Amino acid sequence: MVNGLVPTRIGYTAGDLPTAFVSSNTEITETTGLGYTPRGLSYFDTSGDQQLIFTIANKIYRYPGNADISRGVAYTNGAFSFAQYREYIYACNGADLLQKSSTGAFADVASTPKLTRICAWGERLFGINNVASFTSGGTPYAARNYRYWISGIGNPEQFDAAIDSTAYTDDIKDDGGPLVACAVLRDFVVVLKRSGVYVIEDTGGPIFAERKVSDYYGCEWPDSVIELNNVLYWISPTRGGEVVAFDGTQITPISPALKRTFLDSRADYESGFFNGLITGNFTGITAATDGESIIWNALVLSNTTSGITSRQLYLNVPTGRFGYSELLTNT
């Protein structure tokens, strides 16, 4: 059910669905690199055809066909973030150089910072953090997880201001922890910490405007962030975990504490989205939308000696109603 986890720009319809999953696709077998969380990107290529790329372990695949489109040298990890800039797909994983692909395998983009998350922002590429030292404008910037990077205008692969004067970098020096996620909302970028939400705006000059929206709300799970109809939604760790919405002006909580929202009838187990006798891999939270509803999916350890639980939290945006489901796999 990969298409249930990877959203398209316009929602899934019969005409836009990827080619049906069939047995003729090459089987993918991974015996190493376990403990990963799959990620993906659904996009339209230059022919207008919908494509799907996804990660398993430390590799990137394209469906249909399940072709391995990783770079020639093995990646350090598989925690990828993807962004599309025109016909190019960029990827970063917080350890290796920025990756780029048009139709074939990904390859390193030389002389770029090692970013943890990226998003396409108009004519620029925006990224957060730098895992290793990187020099821009003649100044070396040490590895730091409070820094954001903005590429040159129309030059998404250049972050060195000495080469392209329209490139820019700065720290978000406020407290609240390292930078966790970034997302484009209309014509500005939203940057989230575990405790803190900030807006970066292009003022038309060499310096970008930075505005703090909140030092209370934040984000711990970067893939829980999703945009729908010009509103940004994500799961904030505040008050036991809650769904919040940001319209560009203010942040509004739209759920009660998720720890206490869903209770199982069994006396020995509470199956709330963040509950359970054994808590586990909440970094595995992903979000997708069909244009009306949002689904957050999480893989967590079960309350049994073996198996995992897949939990889904649903939000129907027009009605504001929530739903919940879970599936225990005892294998």
mmCIF file of C-alpha atoms in Angstrom:
data_model
loop_
_atom_site.group_PDB
_atom_site.id
_atom_site.type_symbol
_atom_site.label_atom_id
_atom_site.label_comp_id
_atom_site.label_asym_id
_atom_site.label_seq_id
_atom_site.Cartn_x
_atom_site.Cartn_y
_atom_site.Cartn_z
ATOM 1 C CA MET A 1 0.000 0.000 0.000
ATOM 2 C CA VAL A 2 2.799 2.410 -0.850
ATOM 3 C CA ASN A 3 0.353 4.699 -2.650
ATOM 4 C CA GLY A 4 -1.446 5.120 0.703
ATOM 5 C CA LEU A 5 1.664 6.730 2.154
ATOM 6 C CA VAL A 6 2.927 8.877 -0.710
ATOM 7 C CA PRO A 7 0.702 11.790 -1.747
ATOM 8 C CA THR A 8 0.367 13.352 -5.159
ATOM 9 C CA ARG A 9 -0.123 17.042 -5.818
ATOM 10 C CA ILE A 10 -3.790 16.568 -6.692
ATOM 11 C CA GLY A 11 -4.794 13.415 -4.835
ATOM 12 C CA TYR A 12 -5.153 9.937 -6.216
ATOM 13 C CA THR A 13 -7.733 9.326 -8.934
ATOM 14 C CA ALA A 14 -8.186 6.456 -11.352
ATOM 15 C CA GLY A 15 -6.341 8.390 -14.034
ATOM 16 C CA ASP A 16 -3.403 9.400 -11.857
ATOM 17 C CA LEU A 17 -2.704 6.180 -10.027
ATOM 18 C CA PRO A 18 0.700 4.620 -10.639
ATOM 19 C CA THR A 19 0.736 1.418 -12.654
ATOM 20 C CA ALA A 20 -0.870 -1.319 -10.561
ATOM 21 C CA PHE A 21 1.445 -3.344 -8.379
ATOM 22 C CA VAL A 22 1.982 -6.616 -10.202
ATOM 23 C CA SER A 23 4.137 -9.674 -9.695
ATOM 24 C CA SER A 24 6.258 -8.842 -12.751
ATOM 25 C CA ASN A 25 8.052 -6.105 -10.817
ATOM 26 C CA THR A 26 11.480 -7.100 -9.619
ATOM 27 C CA GLU A 27 11.336 -8.335 -6.042
ATOM 28 C CA ILE A 28 13.372 -6.297 -3.577
ATOM 29 C CA THR A 29 15.119 -8.296 -0.871
ATOM 30 C CA GLU A 30 17.032 -6.548 1.896
ATOM 31 C CA THR A 31 18.948 -8.488 4.519
ATOM 32 C CA THR A 32 21.043 -5.602 5.825
ATOM 33 C CA GLY A 33 20.416 -2.005 6.732
ATOM 34 C CA LEU A 34 17.437 -2.805 8.915
ATOM 35 C CA GLY A 35 15.800 -0.296 11.243
ATOM 36 C CA TYR A 36 15.050 2.166 8.437
ATOM 37 C CA THR A 37 11.845 4.069 7.784
ATOM 38 C CA PRO A 38 10.688 4.024 4.133
ATOM 39 C CA ARG A 39 10.201 7.395 2.446
ATOM 40 C CA GLY A 40 8.998 8.351 -1.003
ATOM 41 C CA LEU A 41 8.073 11.026 -3.504
ATOM 42 C CA SER A 42 5.284 10.924 -6.067
ATOM 43 C CA TYR A 43 5.706 13.452 -8.870
ATOM 44 C CA PHE A 44 4.961 14.247 -12.501
ATOM 45 C CA ASP A 45 7.842 13.986 -14.940
ATOM 46 C CA THR A 46 8.444 16.118 -18.034
ATOM 47 C CA SER A 47 6.021 13.953 -20.027
ATOM 48 C CA GLY A 48 3.266 14.489 -17.488
ATOM 49 C CA ASP A 49 3.458 10.884 -16.305
ATOM 50 C CA GLN A 50 3.238 10.191 -12.611
ATOM 51 C CA GLN A 51 6.361 8.641 -11.149
ATOM 52 C CA LEU A 52 7.098 7.150 -7.755
ATOM 53 C CA ILE A 53 10.476 6.854 -6.078
ATOM 54 C CA PHE A 54 10.884 5.284 -2.680
ATOM 55 C CA THR A 55 13.581 4.223 -0.241
ATOM 56 C CA ILE A 56 14.289 0.882 1.351
ATOM 57 C CA ALA A 57 17.247 0.616 3.712
ATOM 58 C CA ASN A 58 19.984 2.816 2.233
ATOM 59 C CA LYS A 59 18.826 2.640 -1.385
ATOM 60 C CA ILE A 60 16.479 4.575 -3.678
ATOM 61 C CA TYR A 61 14.171 2.754 -6.097
ATOM 62 C CA ARG A 62 11.846 3.815 -8.917
ATOM 63 C CA TYR A 63 8.476 2.189 -9.461
ATOM 64 C CA PRO A 64 7.229 0.570 -11.666
ATOM 65 C CA GLY A 65 10.003 -1.897 -12.224
ATOM 66 C CA ASN A 66 11.623 -1.352 -8.834
ATOM 67 C CA ALA A 67 14.851 -0.216 -10.478
ATOM 68 C CA ASP A 68 17.662 0.681 -8.093
ATOM 69 C CA ILE A 69 18.467 4.333 -8.893
ATOM 70 C CA SER A 70 20.892 4.906 -6.039
ATOM 71 C CA ARG A 71 24.249 6.493 -6.740
ATOM 72 C CA GLY A 72 27.166 4.178 -7.468
ATOM 73 C CA VAL A 73 28.673 4.477 -3.969
ATOM 74 C CA ALA A 74 26.593 3.185 -1.061
ATOM 75 C CA TYR A 75 24.801 5.811 1.002
ATOM 76 C CA THR A 76 25.647 6.360 4.637
ATOM 77 C CA ASN A 77 21.990 6.104 5.675
ATOM 78 C CA GLY A 78 18.512 6.016 4.171
ATOM 79 C CA ALA A 79 16.845 8.902 6.010
ATOM 80 C CA PHE A 80 16.064 10.795 2.807
ATOM 81 C CA SER A 81 14.199 14.017 2.196
ATOM 82 C CA PHE A 82 13.112 14.717 -1.400
ATOM 83 C CA ALA A 83 12.232 17.855 -3.348
ATOM 84 C CA GLN A 84 11.362 18.497 -7.003
ATOM 85 C CA TYR A 85 12.797 21.489 -8.851
ATOM 86 C CA ARG A 86 11.395 21.513 -12.397
ATOM 87 C CA GLU A 87 12.379 18.188 -13.959
ATOM 88 C CA TYR A 88 15.006 17.416 -11.343
ATOM 89 C CA ILE A 89 14.598 15.494 -8.112
ATOM 90 C CA TYR A 90 16.936 16.404 -5.271
ATOM 91 C CA ALA A 91 17.526 14.327 -2.165
ATOM 92 C CA CYS A 92 19.477 14.612 1.066
ATOM 93 C CA ASN A 93 19.964 12.279 4.015
ATOM 94 C CA GLY A 94 21.908 14.267 6.591
ATOM 95 C CA ALA A 95 25.145 12.428 5.906
ATOM 96 C CA ASP A 96 26.049 12.479 2.207
ATOM 97 C CA LEU A 97 26.258 15.222 -0.399
ATOM 98 C CA LEU A 98 23.093 16.551 -2.011
ATOM 99 C CA GLN A 99 21.750 14.074 -4.589
ATOM 100 C CA LYS A 100 20.264 14.835 -8.015
ATOM 101 C CA SER A 101 18.382 12.838 -10.642
ATOM 102 C CA SER A 102 16.439 13.658 -13.794
ATOM 103 C CA THR A 103 15.541 10.289 -15.303
ATOM 104 C CA GLY A 104 18.346 7.962 -14.257
ATOM 105 C CA ALA A 105 20.348 7.176 -11.157
ATOM 106 C CA PHE A 106 21.064 9.787 -8.526
ATOM 107 C CA ALA A 107 24.495 11.347 -8.327
ATOM 108 C CA ASP A 108 26.361 13.655 -5.962
ATOM 109 C CA VAL A 109 26.046 17.399 -6.407
ATOM 110 C CA ALA A 110 29.576 18.605 -5.725
ATOM 111 C CA SER A 111 30.382 21.438 -3.341
ATOM 112 C CA THR A 112 27.088 21.444 -1.441
ATOM 113 C CA PRO A 113 26.368 21.321 2.291
ATOM 114 C CA LYS A 114 25.251 18.015 3.767
ATOM 115 C CA LEU A 115 21.648 18.841 4.626
ATOM 116 C CA THR A 116 19.080 16.919 6.672
ATOM 117 C CA ARG A 117 15.880 18.266 5.009
ATOM 118 C CA ILE A 118 15.181 20.185 1.807
ATOM 119 C CA CYS A 119 12.259 21.830 0.036
ATOM 120 C CA ALA A 120 11.900 23.631 -3.290
ATOM 121 C CA TRP A 121 11.113 27.317 -2.734
ATOM 122 C CA GLY A 122 10.249 29.002 -6.027
ATOM 123 C CA GLU A 123 13.527 29.535 -7.878
ATOM 124 C CA ARG A 124 15.563 28.325 -4.919
ATOM 125 C CA LEU A 125 16.326 25.215 -2.935
ATOM 126 C CA PHE A 126 16.011 25.564 0.834
ATOM 127 C CA GLY A 127 17.733 23.235 3.302
ATOM 128 C CA ILE A 128 18.386 22.941 7.010
ATOM 129 C CA ASN A 129 21.430 21.989 9.090
ATOM 130 C CA ASN A 130 24.911 21.119 7.931
ATOM 131 C CA VAL A 131 26.441 17.869 9.063
ATOM 132 C CA ALA A 132 29.957 18.881 8.072
ATOM 133 C CA SER A 133 31.750 22.202 7.724
ATOM 134 C CA PHE A 134 30.865 24.140 4.566
ATOM 135 C CA THR A 135 32.294 27.408 3.247
ATOM 136 C CA SER A 136 30.026 30.123 1.853
ATOM 137 C CA GLY A 137 31.063 33.633 0.943
ATOM 138 C CA GLY A 138 34.596 32.861 2.083
ATOM 139 C CA THR A 139 33.427 31.988 5.602
ATOM 140 C CA PRO A 140 33.664 28.389 6.834
ATOM 141 C CA TYR A 141 30.590 27.312 8.775
ATOM 142 C CA ALA A 142 31.160 24.425 11.161
ATOM 143 C CA ALA A 143 28.746 21.520 11.441
ATOM 144 C CA ARG A 144 25.666 22.926 13.117
ATOM 145 C CA ASN A 145 22.042 21.851 13.437
ATOM 146 C CA TYR A 146 20.677 25.383 13.886
ATOM 147 C CA ARG A 147 21.575 26.676 10.393
ATOM 148 C CA TYR A 148 19.454 27.033 7.272
ATOM 149 C CA TRP A 149 20.710 27.373 3.704
ATOM 150 C CA ILE A 150 19.148 29.139 0.708
ATOM 151 C CA SER A 151 20.493 28.487 -2.780
ATOM 152 C CA GLY A 152 21.012 31.120 -5.442
ATOM 153 C CA ILE A 153 18.076 32.280 -7.561
ATOM 154 C CA GLY A 154 17.575 29.783 -10.387
ATOM 155 C CA ASN A 155 20.654 27.990 -9.108
ATOM 156 C CA PRO A 156 19.431 25.240 -6.739
ATOM 157 C CA GLU A 157 22.847 23.598 -6.559
ATOM 158 C CA GLN A 158 24.836 26.612 -5.425
ATOM 159 C CA PHE A 159 24.883 27.613 -1.749
ATOM 160 C CA ASP A 160 28.209 29.483 -1.788
ATOM 161 C CA ALA A 161 27.559 33.231 -1.654
ATOM 162 C CA ALA A 162 31.056 33.891 -3.017
ATOM 163 C CA ILE A 163 30.026 32.222 -6.277
ATOM 164 C CA ASP A 164 26.367 33.284 -6.354
ATOM 165 C CA SER A 165 25.648 36.434 -4.344
ATOM 166 C CA THR A 166 21.931 35.578 -4.147
ATOM 167 C CA ALA A 167 22.681 32.533 -1.962
ATOM 168 C CA TYR A 168 22.254 33.003 1.789
ATOM 169 C CA THR A 169 22.735 31.222 5.109
ATOM 170 C CA ASP A 170 22.005 32.026 8.748
ATOM 171 C CA ASP A 171 21.408 30.498 12.150
ATOM 172 C CA ILE A 172 18.112 30.453 13.988
ATOM 173 C CA LYS A 173 19.753 31.340 17.259
ATOM 174 C CA ASP A 174 16.675 31.125 19.455
ATOM 175 C CA ASP A 175 16.406 28.196 21.855
ATOM 176 C CA GLY A 176 13.990 25.324 21.317
ATOM 177 C CA GLY A 177 16.408 22.764 19.992
ATOM 178 C CA PRO A 178 17.894 21.931 16.587
ATOM 179 C CA LEU A 179 16.060 22.497 13.306
ATOM 180 C CA VAL A 180 13.791 19.525 12.618
ATOM 181 C CA ALA A 181 11.757 20.240 9.471
ATOM 182 C CA CYS A 182 11.132 22.777 6.724
ATOM 183 C CA ALA A 183 8.176 23.217 4.384
ATOM 184 C CA VAL A 184 6.989 25.785 1.869
ATOM 185 C CA LEU A 185 3.673 27.487 2.595
ATOM 186 C CA ARG A 186 2.551 29.824 -0.186
ATOM 187 C CA ASP A 187 5.521 32.190 -0.776
ATOM 188 C CA PHE A 188 7.509 31.621 2.423
ATOM 189 C CA VAL A 189 9.280 28.798 4.229
ATOM 190 C CA VAL A 190 8.238 27.439 7.618
ATOM 191 C CA VAL A 191 11.060 26.053 9.756
ATOM 192 C CA LEU A 192 10.242 23.946 12.784
ATOM 193 C CA LYS A 193 12.173 23.016 15.896
ATOM 194 C CA ARG A 194 10.998 20.634 18.599
ATOM 195 C CA SER A 195 9.846 23.749 20.406
ATOM 196 C CA GLY A 196 9.604 26.623 17.977
ATOM 197 C CA VAL A 197 8.062 27.632 14.642
ATOM 198 C CA TYR A 198 9.654 30.240 12.377
ATOM 199 C CA VAL A 199 8.860 31.841 9.031
ATOM 200 C CA ILE A 200 11.586 32.792 6.539
ATOM 201 C CA GLU A 201 10.512 35.391 3.962
ATOM 202 C CA ASP A 202 12.234 36.794 0.896
ATOM 203 C CA THR A 203 12.327 40.578 1.257
ATOM 204 C CA GLY A 204 13.944 41.098 -2.129
ATOM 205 C CA GLY A 205 17.307 42.024 -0.682
ATOM 206 C CA PRO A 206 20.428 40.116 0.306
ATOM 207 C CA ILE A 207 19.025 39.529 3.813
ATOM 208 C CA PHE A 208 15.965 37.377 4.452
ATOM 209 C CA ALA A 209 13.369 38.225 7.096
ATOM 210 C CA GLU A 210 13.037 35.750 9.955
ATOM 211 C CA ARG A 211 9.863 35.773 12.064
ATOM 212 C CA LYS A 212 9.187 33.676 15.155
ATOM 213 C CA VAL A 213 5.617 32.412 15.204
ATOM 214 C CA SER A 214 5.783 30.331 18.391
ATOM 215 C CA ASP A 215 8.301 29.140 20.943
ATOM 216 C CA TYR A 216 5.819 26.635 22.387
ATOM 217 C CA TYR A 217 4.494 24.597 19.481
ATOM 218 C CA GLY A 218 7.016 22.610 17.495
ATOM 219 C CA CYS A 219 7.692 19.378 15.666
ATOM 220 C CA GLU A 220 9.555 16.207 16.595
ATOM 221 C CA TRP A 221 8.602 14.109 13.547
ATOM 222 C CA PRO A 222 9.607 15.897 10.310
ATOM 223 C CA ASP A 223 7.557 13.673 8.008
ATOM 224 C CA SER A 224 4.367 14.493 9.907
ATOM 225 C CA VAL A 225 4.381 17.936 8.241
ATOM 226 C CA ILE A 226 2.007 18.239 5.288
ATOM 227 C CA GLU A 227 0.364 21.095 3.355
ATOM 228 C CA LEU A 228 -3.272 20.998 2.301
ATOM 229 C CA ASN A 229 -5.169 23.897 0.717
ATOM 230 C CA ASN A 230 -2.620 26.511 1.818
ATOM 231 C CA VAL A 231 -2.624 25.334 5.430
ATOM 232 C CA LEU A 232 0.246 23.464 7.051
ATOM 233 C CA TYR A 233 -0.571 20.572 9.400
ATOM 234 C CA TRP A 234 1.719 18.547 11.638
ATOM 235 C CA ILE A 235 1.874 16.701 14.957
ATOM 236 C CA SER A 236 3.331 18.828 17.735
ATOM 237 C CA PRO A 237 4.793 17.120 20.835
ATOM 238 C CA THR A 238 2.921 19.569 23.071
ATOM 239 C CA ARG A 239 0.274 18.326 25.540
ATOM 240 C CA GLY A 240 0.978 14.663 24.889
ATOM 241 C CA GLY A 241 1.042 15.088 21.122
ATOM 242 C CA GLU A 242 -1.569 17.071 19.214
ATOM 243 C CA VAL A 243 -2.417 17.924 15.620
ATOM 244 C CA VAL A 244 -1.961 21.616 14.859
ATOM 245 C CA ALA A 245 -2.675 23.791 11.827
ATOM 246 C CA PHE A 246 -0.776 26.878 10.654
ATOM 247 C CA ASP A 247 -2.392 29.239 8.154
ATOM 248 C CA GLY A 248 0.591 31.574 7.910
ATOM 249 C CA THR A 249 -0.563 33.803 10.738
ATOM 250 C CA GLN A 250 -1.326 31.691 13.771
ATOM 251 C CA ILE A 251 -1.046 28.105 14.970
ATOM 252 C CA THR A 252 -4.287 26.415 15.990
ATOM 253 C CA PRO A 253 -4.497 23.081 17.855
ATOM 254 C CA ILE A 254 -7.237 20.988 16.284
ATOM 255 C CA SER A 255 -7.056 17.801 18.344
ATOM 256 C CA PRO A 256 -7.010 16.911 22.022
ATOM 257 C CA ALA A 257 -3.978 15.145 23.463
ATOM 258 C CA LEU A 258 -3.401 12.097 21.270
ATOM 259 C CA LYS A 259 -2.264 10.016 24.235
ATOM 260 C CA ARG A 260 -5.765 10.147 25.668
ATOM 261 C CA THR A 261 -7.851 10.253 22.500
ATOM 262 C CA PHE A 262 -8.032 6.595 21.530
ATOM 263 C CA LEU A 263 -8.391 3.845 24.136
ATOM 264 C CA ASP A 264 -8.636 0.128 23.502
ATOM 265 C CA SER A 265 -11.261 -1.889 25.362
ATOM 266 C CA ARG A 266 -8.676 -4.368 26.635
ATOM 267 C CA ALA A 267 -7.755 -3.689 30.238
ATOM 268 C CA ASP A 268 -4.056 -4.335 29.700
ATOM 269 C CA TYR A 269 -3.447 -2.107 26.703
ATOM 270 C CA GLU A 270 -4.188 1.412 25.567
ATOM 271 C CA SER A 271 -3.856 1.752 21.817
ATOM 272 C CA GLY A 272 -3.775 5.519 21.471
ATOM 273 C CA PHE A 273 -1.514 6.934 18.781
ATOM 274 C CA PHE A 274 1.224 7.556 21.376
ATOM 275 C CA ASN A 275 0.171 4.951 23.932
ATOM 276 C CA GLY A 276 1.031 1.332 24.620
ATOM 277 C CA LEU A 277 2.860 -0.805 27.110
ATOM 278 C CA ILE A 278 5.857 -0.597 24.811
ATOM 279 C CA THR A 279 6.485 2.602 22.881
ATOM 280 C CA GLY A 280 8.685 2.535 19.860
ATOM 281 C CA ASN A 281 9.705 4.083 16.566
ATOM 282 C CA PHE A 282 7.675 7.284 16.485
ATOM 283 C CA THR A 283 10.254 8.789 14.132
ATOM 284 C CA GLY A 284 8.456 6.621 11.589
ATOM 285 C CA ILE A 285 5.450 8.928 11.389
ATOM 286 C CA THR A 286 4.563 9.840 7.793
ATOM 287 C CA ALA A 287 1.749 11.969 6.403
ATOM 288 C CA ALA A 288 -0.256 11.866 3.173
ATOM 289 C CA THR A 289 -3.422 13.464 1.847
ATOM 290 C CA ASP A 290 -6.069 12.796 -0.794
ATOM 291 C CA GLY A 291 -7.030 16.467 -0.951
ATOM 292 C CA GLU A 292 -9.702 16.264 1.736
ATOM 293 C CA SER A 293 -8.371 14.020 4.493
ATOM 294 C CA ILE A 294 -4.935 13.581 6.035
ATOM 295 C CA ILE A 295 -3.555 10.288 7.283
ATOM 296 C CA TRP A 296 -0.643 9.988 9.686
ATOM 297 C CA ASN A 297 0.894 6.530 9.748
ATOM 298 C CA ALA A 298 3.231 5.255 12.467
ATOM 299 C CA LEU A 299 5.058 2.006 13.069
ATOM 300 C CA VAL A 300 5.479 1.215 16.763
ATOM 301 C CA LEU A 301 6.527 -1.789 18.781
ATOM 302 C CA SER A 302 3.593 -3.939 19.861
ATOM 303 C CA ASN A 303 2.707 -5.074 23.354
ATOM 304 C CA THR A 304 3.543 -8.648 22.417
ATOM 305 C CA THR A 305 6.832 -10.476 22.330
ATOM 306 C CA SER A 306 6.935 -10.259 18.544
ATOM 307 C CA GLY A 307 5.400 -8.211 15.778
ATOM 308 C CA ILE A 308 4.798 -4.546 15.120
ATOM 309 C CA THR A 309 1.753 -2.308 15.126
ATOM 310 C CA SER A 310 0.881 -0.018 12.244
ATOM 311 C CA ARG A 311 -1.258 2.842 13.519
ATOM 312 C CA GLN A 312 -3.166 5.360 11.445
ATOM 313 C CA LEU A 313 -4.588 8.669 12.581
ATOM 314 C CA TYR A 314 -7.098 10.216 10.165
ATOM 315 C CA LEU A 315 -8.298 13.816 9.948
ATOM 316 C CA ASN A 316 -11.165 14.825 7.661
ATOM 317 C CA VAL A 317 -10.346 18.503 7.217
ATOM 318 C CA PRO A 318 -13.791 19.852 6.138
ATOM 319 C CA THR A 319 -15.531 18.325 9.173
ATOM 320 C CA GLY A 320 -12.617 18.394 11.624
ATOM 321 C CA ARG A 321 -13.373 14.789 12.604
ATOM 322 C CA PHE A 322 -10.693 12.275 13.525
ATOM 323 C CA GLY A 323 -10.495 8.517 13.016
ATOM 324 C CA TYR A 324 -8.077 5.863 14.171
ATOM 325 C CA SER A 325 -7.063 2.356 13.154
ATOM 326 C CA GLU A 326 -4.271 -0.071 13.916
ATOM 327 C CA LEU A 327 -2.993 -3.354 12.566
ATOM 328 C CA LEU A 328 -0.941 -5.774 14.636
ATOM 329 C CA THR A 329 1.389 -8.088 12.722
ATOM 330 C CA ASN A 330 2.526 -11.051 14.789
ATOM 331 C CA THR A 331 5.420 -12.256 12.658
#
